[in-house]
Coordinates of N, CA, C and O in Angstrom, one line a residue:
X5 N 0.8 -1.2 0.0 CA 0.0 0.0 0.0 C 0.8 1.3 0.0 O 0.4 2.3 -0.5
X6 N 2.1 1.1 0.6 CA 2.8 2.4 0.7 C 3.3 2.6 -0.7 O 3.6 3.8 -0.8
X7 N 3.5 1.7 -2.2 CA 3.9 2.4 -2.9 C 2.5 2.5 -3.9 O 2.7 3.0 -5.0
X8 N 1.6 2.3 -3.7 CA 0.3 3.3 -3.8 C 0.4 4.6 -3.3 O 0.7 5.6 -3.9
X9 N -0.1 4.4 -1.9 CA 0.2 6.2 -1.1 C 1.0 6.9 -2.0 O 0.4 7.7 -2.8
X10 N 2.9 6.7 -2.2 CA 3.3 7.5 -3.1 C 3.3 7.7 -4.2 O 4.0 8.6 -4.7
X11 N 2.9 7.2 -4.7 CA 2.4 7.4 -6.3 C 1.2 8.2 -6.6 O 0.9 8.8 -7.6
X12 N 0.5 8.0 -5.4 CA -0.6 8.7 -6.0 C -0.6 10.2 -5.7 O -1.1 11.1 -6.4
X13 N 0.2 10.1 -4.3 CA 1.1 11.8 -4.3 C 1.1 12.2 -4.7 O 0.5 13.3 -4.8
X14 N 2.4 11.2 -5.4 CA 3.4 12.0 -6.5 C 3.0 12.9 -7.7 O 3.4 14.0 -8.1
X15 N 1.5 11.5 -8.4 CA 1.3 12.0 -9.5 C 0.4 13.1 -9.6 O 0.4 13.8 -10.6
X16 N -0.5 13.3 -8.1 CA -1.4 14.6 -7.6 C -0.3 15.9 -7.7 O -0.4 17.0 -8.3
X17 N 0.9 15.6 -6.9 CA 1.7 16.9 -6.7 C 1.9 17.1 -8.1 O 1.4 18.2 -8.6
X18 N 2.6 15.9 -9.4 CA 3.6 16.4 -10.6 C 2.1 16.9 -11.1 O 2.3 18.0 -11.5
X19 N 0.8 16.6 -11.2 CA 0.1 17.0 -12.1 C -0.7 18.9 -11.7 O -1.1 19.8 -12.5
X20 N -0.5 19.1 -10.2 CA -0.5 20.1 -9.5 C 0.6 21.3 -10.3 O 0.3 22.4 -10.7
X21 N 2.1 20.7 -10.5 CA 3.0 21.8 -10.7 C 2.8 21.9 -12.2 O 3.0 22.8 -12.9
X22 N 2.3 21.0 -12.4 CA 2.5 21.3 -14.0 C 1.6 22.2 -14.9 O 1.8 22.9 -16.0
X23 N 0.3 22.0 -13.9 CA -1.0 23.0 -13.8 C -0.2 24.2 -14.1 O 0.2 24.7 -15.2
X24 N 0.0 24.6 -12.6 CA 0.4 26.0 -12.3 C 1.8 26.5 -13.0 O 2.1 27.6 -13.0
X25 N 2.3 25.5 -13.6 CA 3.9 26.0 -14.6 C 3.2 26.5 -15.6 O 3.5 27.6 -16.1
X26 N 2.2 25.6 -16.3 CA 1.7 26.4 -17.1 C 0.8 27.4 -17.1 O 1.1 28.3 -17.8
X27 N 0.1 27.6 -16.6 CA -1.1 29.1 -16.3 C 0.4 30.0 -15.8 O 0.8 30.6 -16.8
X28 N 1.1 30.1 -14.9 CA 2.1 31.0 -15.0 C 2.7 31.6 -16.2 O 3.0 32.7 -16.4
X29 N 2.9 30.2 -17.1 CA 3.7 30.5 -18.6 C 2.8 31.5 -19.7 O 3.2 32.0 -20.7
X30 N 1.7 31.4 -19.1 CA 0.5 31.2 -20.6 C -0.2 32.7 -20.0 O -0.2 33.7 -20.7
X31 N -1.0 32.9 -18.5 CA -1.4 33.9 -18.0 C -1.1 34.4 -16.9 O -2.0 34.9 -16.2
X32 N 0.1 34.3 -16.4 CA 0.6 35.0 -15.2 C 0.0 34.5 -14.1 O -0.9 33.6 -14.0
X33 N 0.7 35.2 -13.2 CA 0.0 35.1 -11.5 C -1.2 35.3 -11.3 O -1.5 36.5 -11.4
X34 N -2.0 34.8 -11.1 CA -3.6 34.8 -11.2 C -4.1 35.1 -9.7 O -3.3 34.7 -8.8
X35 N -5.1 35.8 -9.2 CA -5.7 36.1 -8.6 C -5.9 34.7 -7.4 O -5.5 34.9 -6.2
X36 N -6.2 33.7 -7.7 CA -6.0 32.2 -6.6 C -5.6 31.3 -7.9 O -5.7 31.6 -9.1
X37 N -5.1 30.1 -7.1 CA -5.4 28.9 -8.3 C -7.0 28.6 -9.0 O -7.2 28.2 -10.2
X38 N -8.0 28.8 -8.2 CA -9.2 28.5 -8.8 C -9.5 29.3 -9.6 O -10.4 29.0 -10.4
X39 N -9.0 31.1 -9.5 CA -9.3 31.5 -10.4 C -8.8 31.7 -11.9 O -9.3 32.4 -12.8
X40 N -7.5 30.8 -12.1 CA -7.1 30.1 -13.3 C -8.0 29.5 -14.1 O -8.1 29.4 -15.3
X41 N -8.8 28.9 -13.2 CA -9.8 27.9 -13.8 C -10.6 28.9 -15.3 O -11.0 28.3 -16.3
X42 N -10.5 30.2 -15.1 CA -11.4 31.0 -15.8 C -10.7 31.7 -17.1 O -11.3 32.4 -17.9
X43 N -9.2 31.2 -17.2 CA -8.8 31.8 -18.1 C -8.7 30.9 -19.1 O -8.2 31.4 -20.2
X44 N -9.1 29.1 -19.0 CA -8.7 28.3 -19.8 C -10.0 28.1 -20.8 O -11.2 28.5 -20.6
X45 N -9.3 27.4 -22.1 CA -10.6 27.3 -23.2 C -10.5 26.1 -23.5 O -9.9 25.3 -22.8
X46 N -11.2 25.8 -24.6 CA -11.7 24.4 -25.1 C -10.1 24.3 -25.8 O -9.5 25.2 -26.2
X47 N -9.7 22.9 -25.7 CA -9.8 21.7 -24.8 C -9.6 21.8 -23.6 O -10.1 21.0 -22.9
X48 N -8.9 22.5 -23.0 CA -8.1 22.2 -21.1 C -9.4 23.1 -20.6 O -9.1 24.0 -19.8
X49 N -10.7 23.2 -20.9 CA -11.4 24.0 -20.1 C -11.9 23.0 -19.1 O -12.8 23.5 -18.4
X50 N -11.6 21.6 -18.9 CA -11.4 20.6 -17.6 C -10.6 20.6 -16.8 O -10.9 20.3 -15.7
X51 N -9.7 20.8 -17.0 CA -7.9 20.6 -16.6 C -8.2 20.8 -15.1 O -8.2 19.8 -14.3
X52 N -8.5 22.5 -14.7 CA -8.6 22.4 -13.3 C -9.5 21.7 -12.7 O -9.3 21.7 -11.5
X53 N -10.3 21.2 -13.1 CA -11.2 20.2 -12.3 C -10.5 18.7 -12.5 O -10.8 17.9 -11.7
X54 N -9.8 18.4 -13.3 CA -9.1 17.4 -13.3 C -8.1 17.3 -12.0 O -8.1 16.5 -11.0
X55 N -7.3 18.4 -12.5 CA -6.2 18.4 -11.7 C -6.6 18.5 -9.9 O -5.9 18.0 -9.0
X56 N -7.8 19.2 -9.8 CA -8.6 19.1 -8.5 C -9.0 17.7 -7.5 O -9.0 17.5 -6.3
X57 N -9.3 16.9 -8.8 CA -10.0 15.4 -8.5 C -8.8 15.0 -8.3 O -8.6 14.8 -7.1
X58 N -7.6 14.6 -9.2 CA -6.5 13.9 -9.0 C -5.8 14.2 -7.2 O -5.8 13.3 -6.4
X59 N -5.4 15.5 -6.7 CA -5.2 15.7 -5.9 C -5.7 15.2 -4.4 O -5.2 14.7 -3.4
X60 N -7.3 15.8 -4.6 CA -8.2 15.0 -3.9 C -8.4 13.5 -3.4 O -8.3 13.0 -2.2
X61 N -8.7 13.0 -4.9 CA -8.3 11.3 -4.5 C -7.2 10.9 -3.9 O -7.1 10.0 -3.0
X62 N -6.1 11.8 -4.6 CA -5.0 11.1 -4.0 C -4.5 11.0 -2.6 O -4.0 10.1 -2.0
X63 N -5.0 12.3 -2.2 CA -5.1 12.9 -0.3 C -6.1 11.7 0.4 O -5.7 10.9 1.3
X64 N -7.4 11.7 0.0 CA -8.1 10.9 0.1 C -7.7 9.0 0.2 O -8.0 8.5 1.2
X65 N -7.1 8.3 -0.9 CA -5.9 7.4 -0.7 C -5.0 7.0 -0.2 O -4.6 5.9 -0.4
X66 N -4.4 7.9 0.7 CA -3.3 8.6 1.8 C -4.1 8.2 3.0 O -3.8 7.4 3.9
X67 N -5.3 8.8 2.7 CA -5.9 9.1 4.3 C -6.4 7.0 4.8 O -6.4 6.3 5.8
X68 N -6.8 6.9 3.7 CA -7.4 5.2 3.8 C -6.4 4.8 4.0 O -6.4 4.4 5.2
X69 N -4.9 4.6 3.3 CA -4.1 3.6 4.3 C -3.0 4.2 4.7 O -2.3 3.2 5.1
X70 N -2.2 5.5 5.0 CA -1.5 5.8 5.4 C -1.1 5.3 7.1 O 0.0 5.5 7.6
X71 N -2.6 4.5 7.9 CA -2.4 4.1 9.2 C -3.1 3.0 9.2 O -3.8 2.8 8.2
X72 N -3.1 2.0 10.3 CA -3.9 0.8 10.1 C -5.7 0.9 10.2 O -6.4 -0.1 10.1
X73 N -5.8 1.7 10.4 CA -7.3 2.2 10.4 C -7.5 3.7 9.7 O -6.7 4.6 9.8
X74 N -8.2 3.6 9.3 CA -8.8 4.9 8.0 C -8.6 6.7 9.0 O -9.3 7.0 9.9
X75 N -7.6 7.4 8.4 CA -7.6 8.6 9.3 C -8.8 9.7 8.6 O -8.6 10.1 7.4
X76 N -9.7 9.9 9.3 CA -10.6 11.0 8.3 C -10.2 12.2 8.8 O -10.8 13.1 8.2
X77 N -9.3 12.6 9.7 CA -9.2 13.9 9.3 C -8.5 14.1 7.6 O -8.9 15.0 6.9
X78 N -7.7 13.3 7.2 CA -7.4 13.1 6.0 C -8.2 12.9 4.4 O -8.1 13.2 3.2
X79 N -8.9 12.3 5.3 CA -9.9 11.7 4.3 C -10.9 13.1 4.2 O -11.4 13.6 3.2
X80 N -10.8 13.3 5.0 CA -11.5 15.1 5.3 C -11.2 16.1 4.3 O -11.9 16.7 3.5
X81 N -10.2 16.0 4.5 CA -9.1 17.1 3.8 C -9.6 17.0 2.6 O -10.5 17.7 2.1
X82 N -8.8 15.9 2.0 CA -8.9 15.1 0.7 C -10.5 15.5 -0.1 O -10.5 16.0 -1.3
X83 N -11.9 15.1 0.7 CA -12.7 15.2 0.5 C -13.5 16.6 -0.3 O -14.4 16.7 -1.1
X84 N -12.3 17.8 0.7 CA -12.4 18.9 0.7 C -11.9 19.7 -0.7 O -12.6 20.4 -1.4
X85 N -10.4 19.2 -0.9 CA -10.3 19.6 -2.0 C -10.7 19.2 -3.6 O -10.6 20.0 -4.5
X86 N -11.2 17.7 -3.4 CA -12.0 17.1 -4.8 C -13.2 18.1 -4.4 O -13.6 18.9 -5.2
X87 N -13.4 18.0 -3.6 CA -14.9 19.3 -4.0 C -14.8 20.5 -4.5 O -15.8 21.1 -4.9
X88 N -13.4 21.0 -4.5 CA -13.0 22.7 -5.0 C -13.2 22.3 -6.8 O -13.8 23.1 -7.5
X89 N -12.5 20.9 -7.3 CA -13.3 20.6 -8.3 C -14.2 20.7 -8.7 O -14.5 21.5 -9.6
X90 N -15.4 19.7 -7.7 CA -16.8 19.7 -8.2 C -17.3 21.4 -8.4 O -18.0 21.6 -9.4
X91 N -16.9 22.3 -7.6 CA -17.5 23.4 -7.8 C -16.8 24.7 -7.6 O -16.7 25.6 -6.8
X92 N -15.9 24.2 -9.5 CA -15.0 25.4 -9.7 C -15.6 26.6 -10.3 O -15.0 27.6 -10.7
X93 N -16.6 26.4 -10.3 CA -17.4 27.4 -11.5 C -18.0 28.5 -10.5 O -19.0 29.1 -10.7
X94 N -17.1 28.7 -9.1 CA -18.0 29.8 -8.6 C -18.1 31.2 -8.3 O -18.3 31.9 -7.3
X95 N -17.8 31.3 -10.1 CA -18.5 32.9 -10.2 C -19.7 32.8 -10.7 O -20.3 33.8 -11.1
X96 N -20.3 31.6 -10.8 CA -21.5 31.6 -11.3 C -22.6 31.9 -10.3 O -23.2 33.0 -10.6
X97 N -23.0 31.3 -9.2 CA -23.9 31.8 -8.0 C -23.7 31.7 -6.6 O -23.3 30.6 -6.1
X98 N -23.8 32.7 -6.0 CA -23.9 32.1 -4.3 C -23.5 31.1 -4.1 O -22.3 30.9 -3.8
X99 N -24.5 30.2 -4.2 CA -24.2 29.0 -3.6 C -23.4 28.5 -4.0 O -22.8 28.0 -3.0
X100 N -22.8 28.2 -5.1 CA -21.7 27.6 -5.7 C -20.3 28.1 -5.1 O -19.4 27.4 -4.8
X101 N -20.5 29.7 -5.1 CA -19.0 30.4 -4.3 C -18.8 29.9 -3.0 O -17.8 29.4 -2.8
X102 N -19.9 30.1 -2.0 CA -20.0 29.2 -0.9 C -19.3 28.1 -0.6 O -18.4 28.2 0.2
X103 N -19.8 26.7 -1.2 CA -19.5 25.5 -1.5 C -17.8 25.5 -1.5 O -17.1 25.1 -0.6
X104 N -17.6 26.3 -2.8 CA -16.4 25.9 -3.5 C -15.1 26.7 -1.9 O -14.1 26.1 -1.4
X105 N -15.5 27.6 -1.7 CA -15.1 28.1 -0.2 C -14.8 27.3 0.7 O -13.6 27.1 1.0
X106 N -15.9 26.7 1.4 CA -15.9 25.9 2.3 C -14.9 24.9 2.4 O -14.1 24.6 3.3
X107 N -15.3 24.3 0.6 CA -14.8 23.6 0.4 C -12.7 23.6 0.7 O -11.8 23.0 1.3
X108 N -12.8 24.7 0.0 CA -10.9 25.0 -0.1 C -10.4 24.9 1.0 O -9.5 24.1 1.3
X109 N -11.2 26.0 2.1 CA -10.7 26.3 3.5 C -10.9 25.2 4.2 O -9.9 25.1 4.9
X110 N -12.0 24.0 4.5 CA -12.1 23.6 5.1 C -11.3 22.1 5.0 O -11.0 21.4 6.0
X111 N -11.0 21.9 3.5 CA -10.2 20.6 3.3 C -8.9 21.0 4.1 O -8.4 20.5 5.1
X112 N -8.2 22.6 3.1 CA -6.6 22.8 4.3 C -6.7 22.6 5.3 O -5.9 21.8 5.8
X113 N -8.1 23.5 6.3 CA -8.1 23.3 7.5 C -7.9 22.0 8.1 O -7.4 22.0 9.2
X114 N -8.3 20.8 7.4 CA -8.5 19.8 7.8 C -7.0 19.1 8.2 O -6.5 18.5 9.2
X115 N -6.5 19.5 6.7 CA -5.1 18.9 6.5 C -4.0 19.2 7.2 O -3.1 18.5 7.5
X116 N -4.3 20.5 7.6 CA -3.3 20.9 9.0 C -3.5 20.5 9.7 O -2.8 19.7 10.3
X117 N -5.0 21.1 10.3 CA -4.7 20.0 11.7 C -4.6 18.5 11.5 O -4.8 17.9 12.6
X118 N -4.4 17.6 10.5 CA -4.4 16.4 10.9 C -3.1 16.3 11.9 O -3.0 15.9 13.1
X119 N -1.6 17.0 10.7 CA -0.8 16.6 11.4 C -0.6 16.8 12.9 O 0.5 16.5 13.4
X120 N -1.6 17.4 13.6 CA -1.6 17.4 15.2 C -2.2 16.5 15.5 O -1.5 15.7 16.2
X121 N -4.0 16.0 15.2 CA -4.8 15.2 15.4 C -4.4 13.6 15.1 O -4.4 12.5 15.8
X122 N -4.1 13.8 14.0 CA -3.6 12.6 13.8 C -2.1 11.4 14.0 O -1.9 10.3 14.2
X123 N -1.5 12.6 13.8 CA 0.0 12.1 13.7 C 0.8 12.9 14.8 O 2.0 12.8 14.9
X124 N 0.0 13.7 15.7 CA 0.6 14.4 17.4 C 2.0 15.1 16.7 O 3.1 15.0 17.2
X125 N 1.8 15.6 15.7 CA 2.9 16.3 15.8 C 2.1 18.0 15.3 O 1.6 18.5 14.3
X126 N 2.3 18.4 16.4 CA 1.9 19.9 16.8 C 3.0 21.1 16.1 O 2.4 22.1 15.7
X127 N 3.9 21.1 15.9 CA 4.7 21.4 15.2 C 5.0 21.5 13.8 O 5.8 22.3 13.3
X128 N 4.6 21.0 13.3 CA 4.2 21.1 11.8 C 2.7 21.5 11.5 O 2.4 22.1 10.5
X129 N 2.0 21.3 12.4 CA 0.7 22.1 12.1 C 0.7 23.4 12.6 O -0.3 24.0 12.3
X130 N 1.7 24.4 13.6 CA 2.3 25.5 14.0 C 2.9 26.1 12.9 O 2.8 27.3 13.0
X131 N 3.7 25.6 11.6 CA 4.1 25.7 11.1 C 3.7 25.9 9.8 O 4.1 26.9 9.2
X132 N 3.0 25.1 9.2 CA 1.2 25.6 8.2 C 0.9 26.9 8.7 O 0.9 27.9 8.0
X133 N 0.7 26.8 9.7 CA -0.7 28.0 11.0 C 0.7 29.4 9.6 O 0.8 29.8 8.4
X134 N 1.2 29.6 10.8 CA 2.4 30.9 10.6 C 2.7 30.8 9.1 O 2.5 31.8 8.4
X135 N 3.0 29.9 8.6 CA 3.6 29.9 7.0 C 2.0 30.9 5.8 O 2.1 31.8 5.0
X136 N 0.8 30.0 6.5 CA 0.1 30.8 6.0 C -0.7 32.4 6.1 O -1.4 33.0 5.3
X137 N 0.1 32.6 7.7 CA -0.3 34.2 7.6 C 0.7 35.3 7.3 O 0.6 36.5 7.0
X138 N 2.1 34.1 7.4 CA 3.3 35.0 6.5 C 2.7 35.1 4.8 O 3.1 36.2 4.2
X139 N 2.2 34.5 4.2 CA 1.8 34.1 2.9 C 1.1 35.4 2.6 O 1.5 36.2 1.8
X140 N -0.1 35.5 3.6 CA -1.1 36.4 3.1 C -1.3 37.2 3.9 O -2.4 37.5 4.3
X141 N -0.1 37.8 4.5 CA 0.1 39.0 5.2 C 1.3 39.8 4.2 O 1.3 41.0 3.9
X142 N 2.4 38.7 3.9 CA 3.0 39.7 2.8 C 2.8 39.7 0.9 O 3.2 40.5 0.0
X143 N 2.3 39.0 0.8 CA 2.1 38.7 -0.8 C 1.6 39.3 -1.5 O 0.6 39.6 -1.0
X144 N 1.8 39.8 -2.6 CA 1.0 40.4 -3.3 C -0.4 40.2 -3.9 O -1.4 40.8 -4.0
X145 N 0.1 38.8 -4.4 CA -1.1 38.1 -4.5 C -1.5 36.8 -3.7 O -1.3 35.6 -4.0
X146 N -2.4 37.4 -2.1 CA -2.6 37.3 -1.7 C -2.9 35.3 -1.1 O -2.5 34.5 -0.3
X147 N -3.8 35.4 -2.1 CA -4.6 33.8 -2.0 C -3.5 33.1 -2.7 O -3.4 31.9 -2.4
X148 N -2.8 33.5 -3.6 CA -2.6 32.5 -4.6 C -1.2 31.7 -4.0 O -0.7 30.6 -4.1
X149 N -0.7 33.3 -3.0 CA 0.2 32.4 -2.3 C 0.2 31.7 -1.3 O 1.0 30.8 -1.0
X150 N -0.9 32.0 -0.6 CA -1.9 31.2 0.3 C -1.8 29.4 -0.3 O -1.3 28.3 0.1
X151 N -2.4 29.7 -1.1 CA -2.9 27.9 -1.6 C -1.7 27.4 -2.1 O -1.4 26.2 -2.0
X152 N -0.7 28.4 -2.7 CA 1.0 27.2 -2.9 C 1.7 27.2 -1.8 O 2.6 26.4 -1.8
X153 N 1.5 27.6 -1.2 CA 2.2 27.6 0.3 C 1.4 26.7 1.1 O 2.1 26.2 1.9
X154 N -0.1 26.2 1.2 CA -0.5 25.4 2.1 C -0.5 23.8 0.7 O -0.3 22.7 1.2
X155 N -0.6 24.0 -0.2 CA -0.8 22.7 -1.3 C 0.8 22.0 -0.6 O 0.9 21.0 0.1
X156 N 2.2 23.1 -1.2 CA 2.9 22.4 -1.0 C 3.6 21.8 0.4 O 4.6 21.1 0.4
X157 N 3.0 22.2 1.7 CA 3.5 22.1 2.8 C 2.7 21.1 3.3 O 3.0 20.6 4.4
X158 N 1.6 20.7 2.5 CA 0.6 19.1 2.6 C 1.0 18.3 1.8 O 1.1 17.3 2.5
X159 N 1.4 18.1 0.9 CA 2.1 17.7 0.0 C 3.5 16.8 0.8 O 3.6 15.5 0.9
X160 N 4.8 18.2 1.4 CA 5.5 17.3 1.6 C 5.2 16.8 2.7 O 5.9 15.9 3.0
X161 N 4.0 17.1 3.8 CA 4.0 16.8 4.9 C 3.6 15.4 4.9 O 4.1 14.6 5.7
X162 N 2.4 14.9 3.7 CA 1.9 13.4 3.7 C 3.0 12.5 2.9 O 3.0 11.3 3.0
X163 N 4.1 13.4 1.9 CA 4.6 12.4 1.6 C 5.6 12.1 2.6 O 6.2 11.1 2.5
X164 N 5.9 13.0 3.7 CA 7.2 12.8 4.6 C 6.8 11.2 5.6 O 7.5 10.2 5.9
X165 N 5.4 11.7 5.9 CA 4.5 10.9 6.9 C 4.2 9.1 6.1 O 4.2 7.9 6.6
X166 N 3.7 9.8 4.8 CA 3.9 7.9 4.1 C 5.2 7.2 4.1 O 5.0 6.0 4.1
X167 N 6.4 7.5 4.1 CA 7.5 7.0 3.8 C 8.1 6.8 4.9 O 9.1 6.1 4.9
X168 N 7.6 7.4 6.3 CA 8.5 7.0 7.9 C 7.3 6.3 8.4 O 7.6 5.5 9.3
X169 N 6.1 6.3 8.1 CA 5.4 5.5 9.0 C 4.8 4.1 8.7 O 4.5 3.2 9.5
X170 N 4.6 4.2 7.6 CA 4.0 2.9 6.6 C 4.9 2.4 6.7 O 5.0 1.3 6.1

């Protein structure tokens, strides 16, 4: 199972950077990652919801066996960000902006604290905490460094956690 967990990482993080290398190359620093979602056309006008779901799952896959019993704060997380997928479209209504909200903030939220809840290390979820108000206390663009700063600090934190404890 552990070289599942990393693979499926892996292939969430390489398909993550490769997103964002391109929308960088093609339209600059964008307002959040989800608001990339809005500059793409036919064909990649899926991409970010692809790239959303891959991620998701893969966090979600992590969370199923990264311990001998199923961690849902992970599964949480995970849950959280396949839904920023399901409902990337939200400049279309309320409720949709809502959703896709919840969604974003509450999957990170999730993911940080796991590493306390879950894995008692308070320290690394102290470390999220501060990374993200250094993020969007100095950035220009605000959110967007927000979400690469919490994507990749979940990222190495589950792959550090699949490879020492599995």
């Amino acid at each position: 199972m552990k070289v599942l967990v990393i693979a499926s990482l892996f292939t969430a993080f390489i398909a993550l950077v490769v997103y964002l290398t391109s929308i960088i190359a093609v339209h600059g620093i964008r307002k959040s990652i989800s608001d990339s979602n809005y500059f793409l056309r036919k064909p990649y006008k899926l991409v970010f919801e692809i790239v959303m779901w891959v991620c998701g799952l893969a966090i979600i896959i992590t969370g199923i066996f990264i311990k001998e019993s199923a961690d849902w704060w992970v599964i949480g997380g995970g849950i959280g960000i396949f839904l920023v997928g399901v409902f990337s479209d939200f400049k279309r209504n309320l409720f949709i902006r809502i959703a896709h909200y919840v969604s974003a903030i509450g999957g990170f939220a999730l993911l940080g604290l796991s590493y306390y809840f879950s894995f008692g290390n308070i320290e690394y979820t102290i470390i999220i905490a501060i990374s993200a108000l250094i993020a969007t206390g100095f950035a220009d663009k605000r959110i967007w460094c927000l979400e690469l700063t919490m994507a990749a600090e979940i990222f190495v934190g589950l792959f550090y956690l699949a490879h020492t404890i599995m």
